[in-house]
Coordinates of C-alpha atoms and ligand atoms in Angstrom, one line a residue:
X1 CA -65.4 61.2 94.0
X2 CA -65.2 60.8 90.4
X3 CA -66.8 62.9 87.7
X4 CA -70.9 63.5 88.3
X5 CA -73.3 60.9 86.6
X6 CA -75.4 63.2 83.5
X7 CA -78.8 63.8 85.4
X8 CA -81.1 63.0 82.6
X9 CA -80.6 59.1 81.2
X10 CA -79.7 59.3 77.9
X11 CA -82.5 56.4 76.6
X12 CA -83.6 55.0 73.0
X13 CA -86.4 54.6 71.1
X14 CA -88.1 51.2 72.4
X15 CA -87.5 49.6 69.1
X16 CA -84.0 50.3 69.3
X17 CA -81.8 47.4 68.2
X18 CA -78.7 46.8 70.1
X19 CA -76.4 44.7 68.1
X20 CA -73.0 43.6 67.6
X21 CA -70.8 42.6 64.3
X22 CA -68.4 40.1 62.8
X23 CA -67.5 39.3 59.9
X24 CA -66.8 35.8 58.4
X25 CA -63.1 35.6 57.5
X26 CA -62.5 37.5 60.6
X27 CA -64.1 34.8 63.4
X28 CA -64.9 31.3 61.9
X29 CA -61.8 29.6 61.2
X30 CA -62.4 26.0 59.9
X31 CA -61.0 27.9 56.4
X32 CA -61.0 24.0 54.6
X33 CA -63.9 22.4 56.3
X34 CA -67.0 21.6 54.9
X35 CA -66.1 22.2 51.2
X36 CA -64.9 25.6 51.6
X37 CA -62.2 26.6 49.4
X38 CA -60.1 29.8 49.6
X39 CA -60.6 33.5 49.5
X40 CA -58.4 36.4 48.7
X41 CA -57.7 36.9 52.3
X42 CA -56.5 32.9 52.8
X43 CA -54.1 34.0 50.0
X44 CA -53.3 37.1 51.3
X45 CA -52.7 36.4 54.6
X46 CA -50.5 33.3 54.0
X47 CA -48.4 35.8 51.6
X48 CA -45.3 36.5 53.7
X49 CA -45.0 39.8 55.0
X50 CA -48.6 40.8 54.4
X51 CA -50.1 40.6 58.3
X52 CA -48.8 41.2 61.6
X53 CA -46.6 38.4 62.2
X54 CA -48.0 36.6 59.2
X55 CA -50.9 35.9 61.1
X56 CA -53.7 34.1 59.3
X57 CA -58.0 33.6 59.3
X58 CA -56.7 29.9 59.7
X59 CA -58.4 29.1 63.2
X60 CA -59.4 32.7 63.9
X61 CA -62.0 32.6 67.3
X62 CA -63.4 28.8 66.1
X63 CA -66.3 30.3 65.5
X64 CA -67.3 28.1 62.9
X65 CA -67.0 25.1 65.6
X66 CA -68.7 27.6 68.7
X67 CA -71.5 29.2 67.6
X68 CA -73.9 27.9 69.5
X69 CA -72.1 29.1 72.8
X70 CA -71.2 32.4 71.0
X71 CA -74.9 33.2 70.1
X72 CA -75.6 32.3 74.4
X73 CA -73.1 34.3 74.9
X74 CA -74.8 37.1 73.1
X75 CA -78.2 35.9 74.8
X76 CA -76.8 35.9 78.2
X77 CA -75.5 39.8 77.7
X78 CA -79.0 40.7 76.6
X79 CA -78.1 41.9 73.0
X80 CA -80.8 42.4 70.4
X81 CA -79.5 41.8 66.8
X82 CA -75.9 40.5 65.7
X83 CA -74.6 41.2 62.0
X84 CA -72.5 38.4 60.8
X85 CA -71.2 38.3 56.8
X86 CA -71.4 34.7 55.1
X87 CA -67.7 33.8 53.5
X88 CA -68.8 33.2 49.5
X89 CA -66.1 30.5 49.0
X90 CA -68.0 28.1 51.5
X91 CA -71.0 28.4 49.9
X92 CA -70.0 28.5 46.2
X93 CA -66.3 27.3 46.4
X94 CA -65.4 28.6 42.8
X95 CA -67.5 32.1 43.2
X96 CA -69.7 30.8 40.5
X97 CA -72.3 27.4 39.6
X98 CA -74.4 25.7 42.6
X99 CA -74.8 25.9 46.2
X100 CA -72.6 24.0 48.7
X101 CA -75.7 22.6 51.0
X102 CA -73.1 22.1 54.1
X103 CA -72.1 25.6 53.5
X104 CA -75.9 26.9 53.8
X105 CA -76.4 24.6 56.6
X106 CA -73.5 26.4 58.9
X107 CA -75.6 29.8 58.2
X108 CA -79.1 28.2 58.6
X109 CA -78.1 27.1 62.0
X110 CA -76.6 30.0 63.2
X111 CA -79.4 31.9 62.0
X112 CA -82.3 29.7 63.7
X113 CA -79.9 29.9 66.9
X114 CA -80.0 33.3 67.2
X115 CA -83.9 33.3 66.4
X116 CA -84.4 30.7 68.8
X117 CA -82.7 33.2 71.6
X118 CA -85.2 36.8 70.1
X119 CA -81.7 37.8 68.6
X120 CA -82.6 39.5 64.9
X121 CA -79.7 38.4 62.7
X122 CA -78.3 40.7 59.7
X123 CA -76.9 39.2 57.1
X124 CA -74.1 40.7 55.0
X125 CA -73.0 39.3 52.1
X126 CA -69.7 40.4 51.2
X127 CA -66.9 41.7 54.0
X128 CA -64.4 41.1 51.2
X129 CA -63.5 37.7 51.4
X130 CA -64.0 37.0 47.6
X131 CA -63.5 33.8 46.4
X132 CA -59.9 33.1 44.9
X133 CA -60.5 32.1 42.0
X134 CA -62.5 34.7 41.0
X135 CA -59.5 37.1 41.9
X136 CA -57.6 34.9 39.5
X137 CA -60.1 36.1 36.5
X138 CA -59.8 39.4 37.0
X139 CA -61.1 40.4 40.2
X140 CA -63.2 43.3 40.8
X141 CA -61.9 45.2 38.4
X142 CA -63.6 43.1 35.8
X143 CA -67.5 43.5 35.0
X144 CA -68.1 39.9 35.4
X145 CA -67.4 39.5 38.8
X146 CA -70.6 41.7 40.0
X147 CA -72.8 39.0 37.7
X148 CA -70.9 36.4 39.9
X149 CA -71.4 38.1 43.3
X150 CA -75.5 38.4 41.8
X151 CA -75.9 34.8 41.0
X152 CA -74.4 34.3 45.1
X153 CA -76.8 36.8 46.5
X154 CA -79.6 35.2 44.9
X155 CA -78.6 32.0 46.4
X156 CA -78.4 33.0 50.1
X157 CA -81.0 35.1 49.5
X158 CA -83.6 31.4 48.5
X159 CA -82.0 29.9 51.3
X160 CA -81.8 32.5 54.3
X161 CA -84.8 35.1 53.2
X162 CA -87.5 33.4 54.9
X163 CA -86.2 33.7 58.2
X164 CA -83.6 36.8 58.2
X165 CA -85.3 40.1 57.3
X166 CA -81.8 42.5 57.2
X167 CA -79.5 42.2 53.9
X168 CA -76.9 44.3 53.5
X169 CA -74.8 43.8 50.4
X170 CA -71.7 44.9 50.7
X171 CA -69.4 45.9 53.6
X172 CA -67.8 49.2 52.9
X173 CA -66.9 48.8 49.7
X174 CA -63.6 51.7 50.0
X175 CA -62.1 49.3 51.4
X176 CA -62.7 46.6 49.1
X177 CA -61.8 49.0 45.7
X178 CA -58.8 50.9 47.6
X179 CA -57.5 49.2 50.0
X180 CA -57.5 45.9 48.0
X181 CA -56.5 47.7 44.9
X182 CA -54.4 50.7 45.6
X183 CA -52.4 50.8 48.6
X184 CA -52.3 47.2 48.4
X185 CA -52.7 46.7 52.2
X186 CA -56.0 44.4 51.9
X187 CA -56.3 41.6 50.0
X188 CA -55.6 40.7 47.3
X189 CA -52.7 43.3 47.7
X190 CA -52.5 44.9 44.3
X191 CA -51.3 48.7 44.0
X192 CA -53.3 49.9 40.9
X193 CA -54.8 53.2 41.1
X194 CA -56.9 52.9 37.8
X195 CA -58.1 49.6 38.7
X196 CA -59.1 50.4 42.0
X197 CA -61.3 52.8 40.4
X198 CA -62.9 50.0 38.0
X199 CA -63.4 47.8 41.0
X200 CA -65.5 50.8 42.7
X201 CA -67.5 51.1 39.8
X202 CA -67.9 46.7 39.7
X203 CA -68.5 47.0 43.5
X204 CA -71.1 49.4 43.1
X205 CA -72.8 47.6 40.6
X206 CA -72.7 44.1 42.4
X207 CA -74.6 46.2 45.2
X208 CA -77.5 47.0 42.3
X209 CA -77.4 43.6 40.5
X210 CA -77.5 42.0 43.9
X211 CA -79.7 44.3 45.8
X212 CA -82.4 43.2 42.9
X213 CA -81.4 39.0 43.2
X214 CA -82.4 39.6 46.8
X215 CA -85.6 41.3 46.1
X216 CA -86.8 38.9 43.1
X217 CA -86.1 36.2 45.9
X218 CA -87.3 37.2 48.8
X219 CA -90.1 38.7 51.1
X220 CA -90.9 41.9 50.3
X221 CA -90.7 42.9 54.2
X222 CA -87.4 42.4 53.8
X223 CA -84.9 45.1 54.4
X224 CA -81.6 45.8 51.7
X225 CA -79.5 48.3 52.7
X226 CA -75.4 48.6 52.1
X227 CA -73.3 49.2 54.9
X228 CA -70.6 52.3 53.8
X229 CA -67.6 53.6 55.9
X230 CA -68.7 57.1 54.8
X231 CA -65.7 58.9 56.0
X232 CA -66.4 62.2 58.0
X233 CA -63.9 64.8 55.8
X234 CA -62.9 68.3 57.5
X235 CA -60.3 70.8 56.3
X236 CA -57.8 72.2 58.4
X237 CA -59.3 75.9 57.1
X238 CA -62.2 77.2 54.9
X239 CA -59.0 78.3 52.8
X240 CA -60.2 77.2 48.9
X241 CA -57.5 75.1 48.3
X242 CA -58.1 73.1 51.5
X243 CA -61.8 73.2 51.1
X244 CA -60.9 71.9 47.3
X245 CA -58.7 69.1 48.8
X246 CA -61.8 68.2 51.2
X247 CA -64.1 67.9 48.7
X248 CA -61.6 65.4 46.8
X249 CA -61.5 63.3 49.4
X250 CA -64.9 63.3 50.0
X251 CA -65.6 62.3 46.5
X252 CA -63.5 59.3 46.8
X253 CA -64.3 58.3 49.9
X254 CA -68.2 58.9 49.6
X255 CA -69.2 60.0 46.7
X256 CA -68.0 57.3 45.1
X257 CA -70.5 55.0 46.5
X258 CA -73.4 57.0 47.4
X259 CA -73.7 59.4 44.6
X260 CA -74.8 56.4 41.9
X261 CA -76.5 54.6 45.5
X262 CA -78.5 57.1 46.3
X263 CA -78.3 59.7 43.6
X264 CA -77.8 57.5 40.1
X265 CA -74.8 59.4 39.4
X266 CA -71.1 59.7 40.0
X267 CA -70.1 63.4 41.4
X268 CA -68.6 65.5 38.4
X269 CA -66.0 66.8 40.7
X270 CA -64.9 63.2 40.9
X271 CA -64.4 62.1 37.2
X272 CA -62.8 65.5 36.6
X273 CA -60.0 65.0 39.1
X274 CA -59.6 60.9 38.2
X275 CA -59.3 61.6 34.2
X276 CA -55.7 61.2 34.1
X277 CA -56.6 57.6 35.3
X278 CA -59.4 56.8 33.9
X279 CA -62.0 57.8 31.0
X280 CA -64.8 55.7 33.2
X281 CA -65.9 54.2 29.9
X282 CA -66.7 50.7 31.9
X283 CA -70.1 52.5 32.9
X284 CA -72.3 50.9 30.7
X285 CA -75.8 52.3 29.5
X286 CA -78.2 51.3 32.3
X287 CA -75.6 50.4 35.1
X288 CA -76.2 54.3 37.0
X289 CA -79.8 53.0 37.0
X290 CA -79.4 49.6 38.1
X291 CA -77.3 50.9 41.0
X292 CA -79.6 53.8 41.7
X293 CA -82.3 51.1 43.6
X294 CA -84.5 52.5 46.4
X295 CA -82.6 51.0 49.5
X296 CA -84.5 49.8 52.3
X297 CA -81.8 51.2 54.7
X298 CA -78.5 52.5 55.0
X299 CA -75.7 51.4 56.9
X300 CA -73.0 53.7 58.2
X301 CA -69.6 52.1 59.7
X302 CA -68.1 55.1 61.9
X303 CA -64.5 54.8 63.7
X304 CA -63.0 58.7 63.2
X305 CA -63.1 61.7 61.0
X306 CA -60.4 62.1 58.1
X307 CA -58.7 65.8 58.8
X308 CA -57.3 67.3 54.7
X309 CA -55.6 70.2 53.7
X310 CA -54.4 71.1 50.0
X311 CA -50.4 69.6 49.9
X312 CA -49.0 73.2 49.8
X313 CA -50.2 73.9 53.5
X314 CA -48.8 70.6 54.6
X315 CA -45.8 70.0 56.8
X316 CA -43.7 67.6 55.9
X317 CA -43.8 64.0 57.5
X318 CA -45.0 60.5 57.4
X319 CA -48.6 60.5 55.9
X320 CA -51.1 60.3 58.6
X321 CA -54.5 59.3 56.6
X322 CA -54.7 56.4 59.1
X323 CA -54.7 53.6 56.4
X324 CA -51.3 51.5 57.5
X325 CA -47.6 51.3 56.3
X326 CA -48.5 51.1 52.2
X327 CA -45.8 53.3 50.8
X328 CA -48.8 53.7 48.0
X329 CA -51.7 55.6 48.4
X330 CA -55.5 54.3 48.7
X331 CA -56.6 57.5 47.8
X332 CA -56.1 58.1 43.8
X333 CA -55.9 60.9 42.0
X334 CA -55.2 62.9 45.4
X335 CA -51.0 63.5 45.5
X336 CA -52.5 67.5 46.1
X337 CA -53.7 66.5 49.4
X338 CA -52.1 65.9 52.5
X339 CA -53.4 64.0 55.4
X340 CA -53.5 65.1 59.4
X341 CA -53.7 63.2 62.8
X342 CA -57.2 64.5 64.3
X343 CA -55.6 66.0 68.0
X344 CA -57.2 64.3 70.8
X345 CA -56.7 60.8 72.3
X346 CA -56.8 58.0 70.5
X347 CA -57.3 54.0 70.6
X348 CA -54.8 51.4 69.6
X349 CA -55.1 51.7 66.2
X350 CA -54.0 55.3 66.4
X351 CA -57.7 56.3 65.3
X352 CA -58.5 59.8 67.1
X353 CA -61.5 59.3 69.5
X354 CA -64.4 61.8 68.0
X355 CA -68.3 61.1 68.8
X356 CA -69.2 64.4 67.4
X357 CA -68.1 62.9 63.7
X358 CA -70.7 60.0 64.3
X359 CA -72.8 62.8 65.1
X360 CA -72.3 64.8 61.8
X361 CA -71.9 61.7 59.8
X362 CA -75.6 60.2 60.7
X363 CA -76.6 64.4 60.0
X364 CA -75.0 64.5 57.0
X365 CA -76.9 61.7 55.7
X366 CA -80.6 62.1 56.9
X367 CA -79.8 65.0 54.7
X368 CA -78.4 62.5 51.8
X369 CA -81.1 60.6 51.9
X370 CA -84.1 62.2 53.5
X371 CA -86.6 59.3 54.8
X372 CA -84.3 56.3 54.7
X373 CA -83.8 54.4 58.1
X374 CA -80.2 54.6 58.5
X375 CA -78.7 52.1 60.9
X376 CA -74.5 52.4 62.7
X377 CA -73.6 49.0 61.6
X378 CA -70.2 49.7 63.1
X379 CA -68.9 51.4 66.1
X380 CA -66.4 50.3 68.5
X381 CA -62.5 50.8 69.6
X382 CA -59.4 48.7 69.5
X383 CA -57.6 48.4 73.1
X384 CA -54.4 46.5 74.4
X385 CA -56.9 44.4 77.1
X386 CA -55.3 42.3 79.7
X387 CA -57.1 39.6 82.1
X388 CA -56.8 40.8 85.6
X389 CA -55.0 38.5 87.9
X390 CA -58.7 37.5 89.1
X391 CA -59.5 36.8 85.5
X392 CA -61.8 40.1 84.7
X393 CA -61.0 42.5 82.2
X394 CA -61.5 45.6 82.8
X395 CA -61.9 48.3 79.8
X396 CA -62.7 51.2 81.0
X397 CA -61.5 53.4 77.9
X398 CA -64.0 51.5 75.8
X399 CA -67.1 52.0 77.6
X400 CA -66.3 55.9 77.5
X401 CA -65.6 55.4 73.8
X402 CA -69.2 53.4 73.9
X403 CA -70.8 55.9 76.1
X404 CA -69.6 58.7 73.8
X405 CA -70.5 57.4 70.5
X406 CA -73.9 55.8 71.7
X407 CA -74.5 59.9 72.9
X408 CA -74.1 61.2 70.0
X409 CA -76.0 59.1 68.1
X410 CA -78.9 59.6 70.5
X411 CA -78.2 63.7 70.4
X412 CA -78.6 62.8 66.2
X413 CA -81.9 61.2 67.1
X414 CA -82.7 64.0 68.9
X415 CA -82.3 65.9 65.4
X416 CA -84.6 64.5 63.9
X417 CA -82.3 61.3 62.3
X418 CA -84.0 58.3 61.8
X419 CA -81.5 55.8 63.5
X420 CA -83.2 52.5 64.3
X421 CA -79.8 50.6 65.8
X422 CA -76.2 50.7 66.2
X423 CA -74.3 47.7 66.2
X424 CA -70.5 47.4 68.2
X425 CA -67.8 45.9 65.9
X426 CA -67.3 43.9 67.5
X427 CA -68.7 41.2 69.4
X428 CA -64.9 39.5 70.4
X429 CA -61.5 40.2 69.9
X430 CA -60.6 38.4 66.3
X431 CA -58.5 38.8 63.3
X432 CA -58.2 42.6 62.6
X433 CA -57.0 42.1 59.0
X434 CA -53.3 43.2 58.0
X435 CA -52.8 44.1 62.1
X436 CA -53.3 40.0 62.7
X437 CA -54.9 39.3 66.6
X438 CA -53.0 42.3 68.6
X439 CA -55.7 44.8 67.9
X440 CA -58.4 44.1 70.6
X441 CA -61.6 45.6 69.2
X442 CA -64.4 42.8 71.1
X443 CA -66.1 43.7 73.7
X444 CA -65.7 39.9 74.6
X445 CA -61.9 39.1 75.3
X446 CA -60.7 36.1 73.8
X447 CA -57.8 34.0 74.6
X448 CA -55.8 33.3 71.7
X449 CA -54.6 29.8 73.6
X450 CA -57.6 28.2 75.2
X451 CA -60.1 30.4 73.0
X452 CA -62.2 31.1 76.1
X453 CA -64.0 34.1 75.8
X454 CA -64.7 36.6 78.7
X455 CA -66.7 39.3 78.6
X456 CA -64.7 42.7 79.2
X457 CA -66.4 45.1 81.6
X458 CA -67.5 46.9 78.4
X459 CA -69.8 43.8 77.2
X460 CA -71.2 44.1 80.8
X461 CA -72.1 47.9 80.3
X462 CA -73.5 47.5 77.0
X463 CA -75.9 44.1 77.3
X464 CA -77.2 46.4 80.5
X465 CA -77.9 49.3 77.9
X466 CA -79.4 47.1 75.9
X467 CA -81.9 45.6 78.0
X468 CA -82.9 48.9 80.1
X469 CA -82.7 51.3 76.8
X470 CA -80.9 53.9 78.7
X471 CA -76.9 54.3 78.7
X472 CA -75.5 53.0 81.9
X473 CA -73.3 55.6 83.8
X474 CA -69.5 55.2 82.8
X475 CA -68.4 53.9 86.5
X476 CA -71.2 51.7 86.9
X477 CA -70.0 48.4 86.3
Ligands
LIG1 C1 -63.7 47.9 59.3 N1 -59.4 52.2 57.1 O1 -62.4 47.9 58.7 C2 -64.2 46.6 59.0 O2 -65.5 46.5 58.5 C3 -64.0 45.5 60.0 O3 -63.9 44.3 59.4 C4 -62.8 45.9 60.8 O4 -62.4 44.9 61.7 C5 -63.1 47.2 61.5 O5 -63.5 48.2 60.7 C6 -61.9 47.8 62.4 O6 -60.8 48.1 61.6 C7 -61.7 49.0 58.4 O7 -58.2 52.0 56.9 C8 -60.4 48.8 58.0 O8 -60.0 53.3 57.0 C9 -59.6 49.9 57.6 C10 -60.2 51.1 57.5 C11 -61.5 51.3 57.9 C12 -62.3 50.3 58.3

């Protein structure tokens, strides 16, 4: 027989939403329809040598064309909420001046869809698909591009804020400043560790200017909350010099973002070790405080914990932060620390399977930020699924990686964290960025040829958590 079912269902608060995400650039395709111009990633990803097989957002999953049977699709599984991001170039081509109506429309209609099915919709407004020609002025290094992204919140937030009550801002802006801007493996590609750290700072003040467009626009029951891949940092020891190199890392990876979010300040630890890059002068009088809003919410993206150690204690090897092939680093200011694999298994992308980091992430902040709801706008696994010969795909790895995760954010609950839902990135296989379509992280296969979708075994697992409130056994579907 195979391993015992756990005695005691592990269930969820009532209110409990079960969700899944996508992000624009990722699923719609239809990259020239409708008035739509491009983004960073259409220019990135038609750059030779920059994705897997120079694989593009071109026709992604057609999203743009299916979401009608996308959002049944969801229905039918018996999912609660779904967190989608709105691409900025089909709604204000140029990044700046007025709205594209046909551009609202597509989001308006998805968004009554999903009402019209009791599925709450959460609306991001940047997964880093920033409009090209904004790039072309400067990017988000430059202070003028957080006005821009202001004047663009404000707009979606007159046209969507009656009838969607979740905003989130930004989608983990790291990745935007380093992965855009140092290692150069996002978009738009650039390897500049001083401007990556400008681009933070620009980032975190778009969240603050556009965090207060939303609210001078919209009903005050409204939510506004940022969605942050807070990395989980442990050291190899509780030696100094490796406790000193977690701390870096935590700066940049966290601090970074949360100390002016939630704190109205950026950690002194952090502008000491980044002065030989930066004097930080860009932080204007007033911007710590315009950043330093009350949120409504705080979203946490959680995949696996980052393992440091001071260089000296390092053996020598490829780097192993997890962050792809960038012979530069997205960490600045850090050549003193060295990176280490996790041990345990791990998923496609080579990330080491860990619930117990979920578990001391959501901890870490409902310490952070005692009182605010925190939601897991981001969970999930990449696998190599294959149809069946009967056409089912089976995936079992995932629904442990599920079953796992979704524990220890109910054991977190259990300690007293206010975690109101957890959303599975991601809804169906789609374009994972720089790794192109081979990275499988939907719990609805897709067919890169007919574009059918299929739900894997996982999708089957999770709708039943969701509409029971309990986790499902691991062999019981
Ligand atoms: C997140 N890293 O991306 C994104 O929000 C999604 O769009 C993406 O598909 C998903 O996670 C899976 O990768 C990340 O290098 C990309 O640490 C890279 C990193 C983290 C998150």
């Amino acid at each position: 027989p195979e391993s015992a079912q756990p005695v005691t269902p592990v269930t969820f608060p009532p209110a409990f939403l079960w969700g899944a995400a996508t992000s624009a650039y990722q699923i719609e395709g239809a990259v020239r329809e409708d008035g739509r111009t491009p983004s960073i990633w259409d220019t990135f990803s038609h750059t030779p040598g920059k994705t897997a097989g120079g694989e593009t957002g071109d026709i992604a999953v057609d999203h743009y064309h299916r979401f009608r049977d996308d959002v049944a699709l969801m229905a039918g599984l018996g999912l609660t909420a779904y967190r989608f991001s709105i691409s900025w170039s089909r709604v204000q081509p140029t990044g700046r001046g007025p709205a594209i109506q046909r551009g609202l429309d597509f989001y308006r209609n998805l968004v009554d869809e999903l009402l019209a099915h009791g599925i709450k919709p959460a609306v991001t407004l940047y997964h880093w698909d920033l409009p090209q020609e904004l790039e072309d002025a400067g990017g988000w290094p430059e202070r003028d591009t957080a006005y821009r992204f202001a004047e663009y919140a404000q707009i979606v937030g007159e046209a969507l804020g009656d009838r969607v009550e979740q905003w989130i801002t930004l989608n983990e802006p790291w990745c935007s400043a380093f992965l855009g801007y140092a290692s150069g493996v996002h978009a738009p590609g650039r390897t500049d560790p001083a401007a990556s750290l400008r681009a933070a700072h620009h980032l975190n003040l778009a969240h603050g200017l556009g965090a207060s467009a939303l609210r001078s626009v919209m009903p005050a029951r409204n939510s506004v909350a940022v969605s942050l891949n807070s990395s989980v940092v442990r050291a190899v020891s509780d030696d100094p010099e490796d406790l000193a190199a977690r701390q870096r890392i935590d700066d940049l990876a966290n601090g970074v973002f949360h100390g002016p979010m939630l704190h109205g300040a950026y950690p002194q630890s952090l502008l000491t070790a980044t002065q030989s890059l930066t004097d930080w002068s860009y932080v204007q009088d007033g911007d710590l405080a315009l950043i330093n809003q009350p949120l409504d919410a705080l979203g946490l993206n959680y995949y696996t914990p980052t393992l440091v150690s001071a260089a000296a204690s390092a053996p020598a090897g490829p780097r192993a932060d997890g962050h792809g092939a960038s012979a530069y680093s997205p960490w600045p200011a850090a050549e003193d620390v060295a990176f280490h694999q996790t041990p345990g298994e791990r998923t496609e992308m080579g990330w080491t399977i860990d619930p117990t980091g979920l578990h001391d992430l959501i901890m870490r902040y409902t310490r952070e930020a005692p009182g605010l709801p925190l939601y897991i706008t981001e969970n999930g696994a990449a696998y190599d699924d294959k149809p069946d010969p009967d056409g089912h795909v089976h995936d079992p790895e995932r629904i442990a990686y599920l079953h796992g995760h979704l524990s220890a954010v109910r054991s977190a609950i259990e300690d007293g964290a206010d975690v109101r839902g957890y959303y599975l990135w991601s809804l169906m296989d789609n374009f994972e960025w720089s790794y192109g379509y081979d990275k499988r992280f939907g719990a609805v296969y897709v067919d890169y040829t007919t574009l059918e979708r299929t739900p894997k075994s996982s999708a089957l697992w999770y709708g039943q958590a969701a509409r029971t409130g309990a986790l499902p056994g691991v062999e019981s579907v």
